[in-house]
Amino acid sequence: MTSKKGVECKGKGRPKKQSSQLMIALSKSEKNKSDCKYLRYIRPSPSSDPAMCQAVGVQGSKDKTADSLPYLIARINEQKGSFRHVTEASLEEEIRAIEAGESNGTAESETKDVAEEKQGVEAQVDALTTARDEIIKQVGTAYTASSHALDFVSLLLSKHNPKVVEASISPYIKESVPFGSLGAEIMQEPSRSDAEKRTEDLVGLGWRLQSLTRSADSLLASASRLEQEMEHETTYWQQILSVKEKGWSICRIPGDSNTLGVRFGFAEAHAEFRDRGLAALRRDTGGNIKLDRGPRWRGDKQLRVRLLKNGKPTATNEHQMTSDDETQPLTDLLIRARSSLFDEELHHELSRESRNLLNQGVRSVGNAICFPLKDDSEIEVDLQPASEVDDKLVGDSTIPTAIAMTLRILLSNAHRENHHRRSQPPPPISETPASRRVYPLLRPLLELNQHDTAIKAAHNLLRKLSWTLSAAKLPCTPEDEESSPTSAFTSLLTDPKPPTLSSLPSRLMRPHHTTMAIHLPSTRVTLDIHTSTTAPTFGTTFQLRTLADSGPLPQTLQFPTVDKVAKHLFSITALGTIAYLLCEEEALGRKGWRQVSPYLPELVRRNGGRKDRITISVDVEGLSMECVIDNKPRSWQWRGQDDEQQSGVGLVEVLIESLT
C-alpha cells in the first residue's frame, strides 16, 4: 500500500515503515550537526525492499537502518550516479524547491517511479523463472528419453552378452526385468531376384576394389613421403657432421632438448654477448640447415674505421665480411655470424672505454667514436649494418685497416686474459662485488699515436738543426740509437718481420720509449722520449741530457713539449758554437776574446778604447751571428736547406774575414 506518507515493505523480520522522503544529513556527528547546512532528500530505493531484494537475488547490507553509512552511500550513488554530481548549488536549489511547496508533487512522482521500477523488476524475475523452468523441463525430457533408449538397447543386448550391459542398464530395469527377456530376430527375409543379387555383388566388389585402391595409394604416398623424409634427414645430419668436423661446437639448446645448436661466440666474452653466441640448427623444407640466431638478432653488423680530414671521410678499412646470402655454406654463415658478434662486442667495449678518455681528445657522438690522429685528421669508429657499409672511398686504406686489425687483436688478447684469470684460484670472498673491468683498446692506440707524433716532431727538430749547422760549416752529426718507425700504424702491415699475435698486444700496451742523439759543436745531446697515458705521466715527456767535450758532468732536464725542448736545444747549440770558436785558434785564438758568461753566447774583447762583441743566436729560422768590430756592426744568417750539399761561406770563414 502506497501513500503520501510512505511505503510499507514486508520482508524478513518485522515490518518497517519508511518515509517517502528521507532526509539525510551529510555529517552525523554531534559536532557537525550544528554546522550541517545542506540536506539531501532521497527517495526510497527499490533495493531497500527486502522482498524485492530477495526476488532479484541482491544481498542487501546487514545494517539497513537509515543512519547506516554504507546504506546511505549506496542510495546516493544509485540516485545521483556519483558524488561528483552532488554540488553545493544543486543542494541549495533542491532545498529552496522543497521550502516553496514543491515537495508534494515530487514525492508523488518519486513514489510512482518506485512502483514502476518494482513492476519492471518483478516482470524480469517472472520471465527468468519461466525460462529456467522451460530449460529444466526440456533437459529432463531429453534425459528420460535417452535413459529409456539406453535401457532398451542394453536389455536387447543382454541376451547375447549380459556381462557387458551390466554397467549401462539402469538399476530399476536390472531388478525388475531379467536379462535375456527381450530379443530380436528376422522373421522372413525379403525375396531378391538374381539381377538384384548380381548387382549387390558388383557393388560390394566395387567398394572393395575402391577401398583397396585407396589403401594402395595411401601406402605409396606414405612410402614416397617417408623416402623424401629420409633424404631430408640424411642431408640434415650430413651437414651437422660437416659442421662438427670443421671444429664447431654442437650442443643442445637450453630449454629445448629436441633442438641442436652450434656455438659460434666467444666463451670469455661478456655474458650479454656470450649468450648470443648460440644459434639453433633447424631444418628447412628441403632438408638443409637453417641458422636460427634467435629473436634478438637484428642483422649482421661490421666495424667501420674511417680516416677523416677536415671532417670529411677520405679512406675506410677493408671489409672482410662476405655478402649476405642465405645460400652460402653453413660454415661461411657461422664465420659471418661470429665476426658480426665480435664487432658488436668490440664497439660496445670501445664505447665504455671512451668515457674515461675524454682528456685524451676522444669523443663519442651517437654511434661513432672519434679520436685525433694528426692536426687536421682524425679516426672515426662506428658500427654499421654489413649490407650498408660503403667502401667506395678511394683513399689509402692502410691506416684504417691497421687500426681495425689492431682493435680486434687487442680484444682477442682481453679474452685471453679473461681465460687466464678464470683459470687461476679465485680471490677471497668479499662483500663488495667485483667490478667489470674496462678493456684497454683505445688507450694503446692513443699512446702509439702520441709517441709517433712526438718522434716525428723530434726528428724534424734535429734534422733542421743539423741542416742549419751544416750550412754554417759547423760540426754536427745526428744519430739514432733506438728509433721507432716513422709511422707506427703502417708498420703493422708493412713490417717484413711483424710481431706475433701473442707479442703484439704486450708491445702495444707497454710504455713507448725512444732515444735519439746528436753531436753539436763541443756538445753531445741525447733526447729520450717517453709516452704513457697512465699515471704519473699522462702523455709524452722529453728528457734532454747534455755532455760538453770539456765541460762538467752531463746535465739532465725534462720537458713536457717539443717547443720547450727546441728552445733549450737552440740555447745549447749557441753556447756550444761559442765554445767551438774559442777553441779555434785560427779564428779567435790569442786575440783577447773571452766569454761574458758561461750562460750567454756572447764574446767580447778590448780593442784600444773600443769594445768588440760577437753574439751567436739560434732559432727556428736558422743560426745568426752579429759582430761589432771597430764600432761597425755586421750580421750574418745561415738557414738549413733540404739538400745535403750546402753551398756558401761558413761561420768560421766569415769570422776570420771580418777580424782580419
GROMACS .gro file of N, CA and C in nm, residues 94-161:
model
  204
   94GLU      N    1   1.760   2.250  -0.451
   94GLU     CA    2   1.664   2.148  -0.407
   94GLU      C    3   1.599   2.187  -0.274
   95ILE      N    4   1.678   2.249  -0.186
   95ILE     CA    5   1.621   2.293  -0.057
   95ILE      C    6   1.518   2.403  -0.079
   96ARG      N    7   1.549   2.498  -0.168
   96ARG     CA    8   1.453   2.606  -0.196
   96ARG      C    9   1.325   2.552  -0.259
   97ALA      N   10   1.338   2.450  -0.345
   97ALA     CA   11   1.219   2.392  -0.407
   97ALA      C   12   1.130   2.325  -0.304
   98ILE      N   13   1.192   2.260  -0.208
   98ILE     CA   14   1.113   2.193  -0.104
   98ILE      C   15   1.043   2.295  -0.016
   99GLU      N   16   1.116   2.400   0.021
   99GLU     CA   17   1.055   2.503   0.105
   99GLU      C   18   0.944   2.578   0.033
  100ALA      N   19   0.949   2.584  -0.098
  100ALA     CA   20   0.844   2.655  -0.176
  100ALA      C   21   0.719   2.572  -0.194
  101GLY      N   22   0.715   2.448  -0.144
  101GLY     CA   23   0.594   2.368  -0.154
  101GLY      C   24   0.592   2.274  -0.271
  102GLU      N   25   0.704   2.251  -0.335
  102GLU     CA   26   0.707   2.163  -0.449
  102GLU      C   27   0.740   2.021  -0.411
  103SER      N   28   0.748   1.996  -0.284
  103SER     CA   29   0.787   1.864  -0.239
  103SER      C   30   0.677   1.762  -0.257
  104ASN      N   31   0.547   1.805  -0.250
  104ASN     CA   32   0.436   1.709  -0.260
  104ASN      C   33   0.434   1.643  -0.397
  105GLY      N   34   0.441   1.728  -0.500
  105GLY     CA   35   0.439   1.671  -0.635
  105GLY      C   36   0.562   1.586  -0.662
  106THR      N   37   0.674   1.626  -0.610
  106THR     CA   38   0.796   1.547  -0.629
  106THR      C   39   0.786   1.413  -0.561
  107ALA      N   40   0.729   1.410  -0.440
  107ALA     CA   41   0.715   1.284  -0.367
  107ALA      C   42   0.622   1.189  -0.440
  108GLU      N   43   0.511   1.242  -0.497
  108GLU     CA   44   0.418   1.154  -0.569
  108GLU      C   45   0.485   1.096  -0.694
  109SER      N   46   0.562   1.180  -0.767
  109SER     CA   47   0.628   1.128  -0.888
  109SER      C   48   0.735   1.026  -0.851
  110GLU      N   49   0.805   1.052  -0.740
  110GLU     CA   50   0.905   0.957  -0.699
  110GLU      C   51   0.842   0.826  -0.657
  111THR      N   52   0.726   0.832  -0.587
  111THR     CA   53   0.657   0.710  -0.547
  111THR      C   54   0.610   0.632  -0.668
  112LYS      N   55   0.564   0.705  -0.771
  112LYS     CA   56   0.518   0.640  -0.893
  112LYS      C   57   0.635   0.573  -0.965
  113ASP      N   58   0.750   0.639  -0.965
  113ASP     CA   59   0.868   0.580  -1.028
  113ASP      C   60   0.911   0.453  -0.956
  114VAL      N   61   0.899   0.455  -0.824
  114VAL     CA   62   0.936   0.337  -0.746
  114VAL      C   63   0.845   0.220  -0.779
  115ALA      N   64   0.718   0.249  -0.794
  115ALA     CA   65   0.623   0.142  -0.827
  115ALA      C   66   0.651   0.085  -0.965
  116GLU      N   67   0.679   0.173  -1.061
  116GLU     CA   68   0.708   0.125  -1.196
  116GLU      C   69   0.836   0.042  -1.199
  117GLU      N   70   0.936   0.088  -1.124
  117GLU     CA   71   1.059   0.011  -1.120
  117GLU      C   72   1.036  -0.125  -1.056
  118LYS      N   73   0.951  -0.130  -0.953
  118LYS     CA   74   0.923  -0.256  -0.887
  118LYS      C   75   0.850  -0.351  -0.980
  119GLN      N   76   0.756  -0.299  -1.056
  119GLN     CA   77   0.684  -0.383  -1.151
  119GLN      C   78   0.778  -0.436  -1.259
  120GLY      N   79   0.867  -0.351  -1.306
  120GLY     CA   80   0.962  -0.396  -1.408
  120GLY      C   81   1.053  -0.506  -1.357
  121VAL      N   82   1.098  -0.493  -1.233
  121VAL     CA   83   1.183  -0.596  -1.174
  121VAL      C   84   1.107  -0.726  -1.158
  122GLU      N   85   0.982  -0.716  -1.114
  122GLU     CA   86   0.902  -0.838  -1.098
  122GLU      C   87   0.878  -0.906  -1.231
  123ALA      N   88   0.856  -0.827  -1.336
  123ALA     CA   89   0.836  -0.887  -1.468
  123ALA      C   90   0.962  -0.958  -1.515
  124GLN      N   91   1.076  -0.899  -1.492
  124GLN     CA   92   1.200  -0.965  -1.530
  124GLN      C   93   1.222  -1.094  -1.451
  125VAL      N   94   1.188  -1.092  -1.323
  125VAL     CA   95   1.203  -1.212  -1.240
  125VAL      C   96   1.112  -1.323  -1.291
  126ASP      N   97   0.987  -1.286  -1.327
  126ASP     CA   98   0.895  -1.387  -1.379
  126ASP      C   99   0.945  -1.445  -1.511
  127ALA      N  100   0.998  -1.359  -1.597
  127ALA     CA  101   1.048  -1.409  -1.726
  127ALA      C  102   1.167  -1.502  -1.707
  128LEU      N  103   1.255  -1.467  -1.616
  128LEU     CA  104   1.369  -1.553  -1.588
  128LEU      C  105   1.326  -1.687  -1.530
  129THR      N  106   1.229  -1.683  -1.440
  129THR     CA  107   1.180  -1.808  -1.379
  129THR      C  108   1.116  -1.898  -1.482
  130THR      N  109   1.034  -1.839  -1.571
  130THR     CA  110   0.968  -1.918  -1.675
  130THR      C  111   1.071  -1.981  -1.769
  131ALA      N  112   1.170  -1.903  -1.808
  131ALA     CA  113   1.272  -1.957  -1.897
  131ALA      C  114   1.352  -2.068  -1.830
  132ARG      N  115   1.381  -2.049  -1.702
  132ARG     CA  116   1.456  -2.154  -1.632
  132ARG      C  117   1.374  -2.282  -1.622
  133ASP      N  118   1.246  -2.270  -1.590
  133ASP     CA  119   1.161  -2.390  -1.582
  133ASP      C  120   1.152  -2.461  -1.716
  134GLU      N  121   1.143  -2.384  -1.824
  134GLU     CA  122   1.134  -2.445  -1.956
  134GLU      C  123   1.262  -2.521  -1.991
  135ILE      N  124   1.376  -2.462  -1.957
  135ILE     CA  125   1.504  -2.529  -1.984
  135ILE      C  126   1.515  -2.658  -1.903
  136ILE      N  127   1.477  -2.650  -1.777
  136ILE     CA  128   1.483  -2.770  -1.691
  136ILE      C  129   1.389  -2.879  -1.744
  137LYS      N  130   1.273  -2.839  -1.793
  137LYS     CA  131   1.177  -2.936  -1.846
  137LYS      C  132   1.232  -3.005  -1.971
  138GLN      N  133   1.290  -2.928  -2.060
  138GLN     CA  134   1.345  -2.986  -2.182
  138GLN      C  135   1.463  -3.079  -2.150
  139VAL      N  136   1.548  -3.038  -2.057
  139VAL     CA  137   1.660  -3.123  -2.018
  139VAL      C  138   1.612  -3.253  -1.956
  140GLY      N  139   1.508  -3.243  -1.871
  140GLY     CA  140   1.453  -3.364  -1.810
  140GLY      C  141   1.393  -3.458  -1.913
  141THR      N  142   1.323  -3.402  -2.012
  141THR     CA  143   1.265  -3.486  -2.117
  141THR      C  144   1.373  -3.557  -2.197
  142ALA      N  145   1.479  -3.483  -2.233
  142ALA     CA  146   1.587  -3.545  -2.308
  142ALA      C  147   1.657  -3.652  -2.227
  143TYR      N  148   1.675  -3.627  -2.100
  143TYR     CA  149   1.741  -3.726  -2.015
  143TYR      C  150   1.656  -3.853  -2.003
  144THR      N  151   1.525  -3.836  -1.988
  144THR     CA  152   1.436  -3.953  -1.975
  144THR      C  153   1.436  -4.036  -2.104
  145ALA      N  154   1.429  -3.967  -2.218
  145ALA     CA  155   1.427  -4.039  -2.345
  145ALA      C  156   1.556  -4.114  -2.368
  146SER      N  157   1.670  -4.051  -2.339
  146SER     CA  158   1.798  -4.119  -2.358
  146SER      C  159   1.814  -4.236  -2.261
  147SER      N  160   1.761  -4.222  -2.139
  147SER     CA  161   1.769  -4.333  -2.043
  147SER      C  162   1.687  -4.451  -2.090
  148HIS      N  163   1.566  -4.424  -2.143
  148HIS     CA  164   1.482  -4.533  -2.193
  148HIS      C  165   1.547  -4.602  -2.312
  149ALA      N  166   1.609  -4.522  -2.402
  149ALA     CA  167   1.674  -4.583  -2.518
  149ALA      C  168   1.792  -4.669  -2.475
  150LEU      N  169   1.870  -4.619  -2.378
  150LEU     CA  170   1.984  -4.696  -2.329
  150LEU      C  171   1.939  -4.826  -2.264
  151ASP      N  172   1.833  -4.819  -2.183
  151ASP     CA  173   1.781  -4.940  -2.120
  151ASP      C  174   1.730  -5.039  -2.224
  152PHE      N  175   1.664  -4.989  -2.329
  152PHE     CA  176   1.610  -5.078  -2.433
  152PHE      C  177   1.723  -5.150  -2.506
  153VAL      N  178   1.824  -5.076  -2.545
  153VAL     CA  179   1.937  -5.138  -2.616
  153VAL      C  180   2.012  -5.234  -2.524
  154SER      N  181   2.032  -5.195  -2.398
  154SER     CA  182   2.103  -5.282  -2.304
  154SER      C  183   2.026  -5.411  -2.281
  155LEU      N  184   1.896  -5.400  -2.265
  155LEU     CA  185   1.814  -5.520  -2.243
  155LEU      C  186   1.812  -5.609  -2.367
  156LEU      N  187   1.819  -5.547  -2.485
  156LEU     CA  188   1.822  -5.624  -2.609
  156LEU      C  189   1.954  -5.698  -2.625
  157LEU      N  190   2.063  -5.635  -2.582
  157LEU     CA  191   2.194  -5.700  -2.592
  157LEU      C  192   2.221  -5.798  -2.480
  158SER      N  193   2.143  -5.793  -2.373
  158SER     CA  194   2.168  -5.881  -2.258
  158SER      C  195   2.147  -6.029  -2.293
  159LYS      N  196   2.077  -6.058  -2.404
  159LYS     CA  197   2.054  -6.197  -2.445
  159LYS      C  198   2.183  -6.258  -2.496
  160HIS      N  199   2.269  -6.179  -2.556
  160HIS     CA  200   2.391  -6.230  -2.617
  160HIS      C  201   2.514  -6.208  -2.530
  161ASN      N  202   2.521  -6.096  -2.461
  161ASN     CA  203   2.640  -6.067  -2.379
  161ASN      C  204   2.595  -5.993  -2.253
   0.00000   0.00000   0.00000
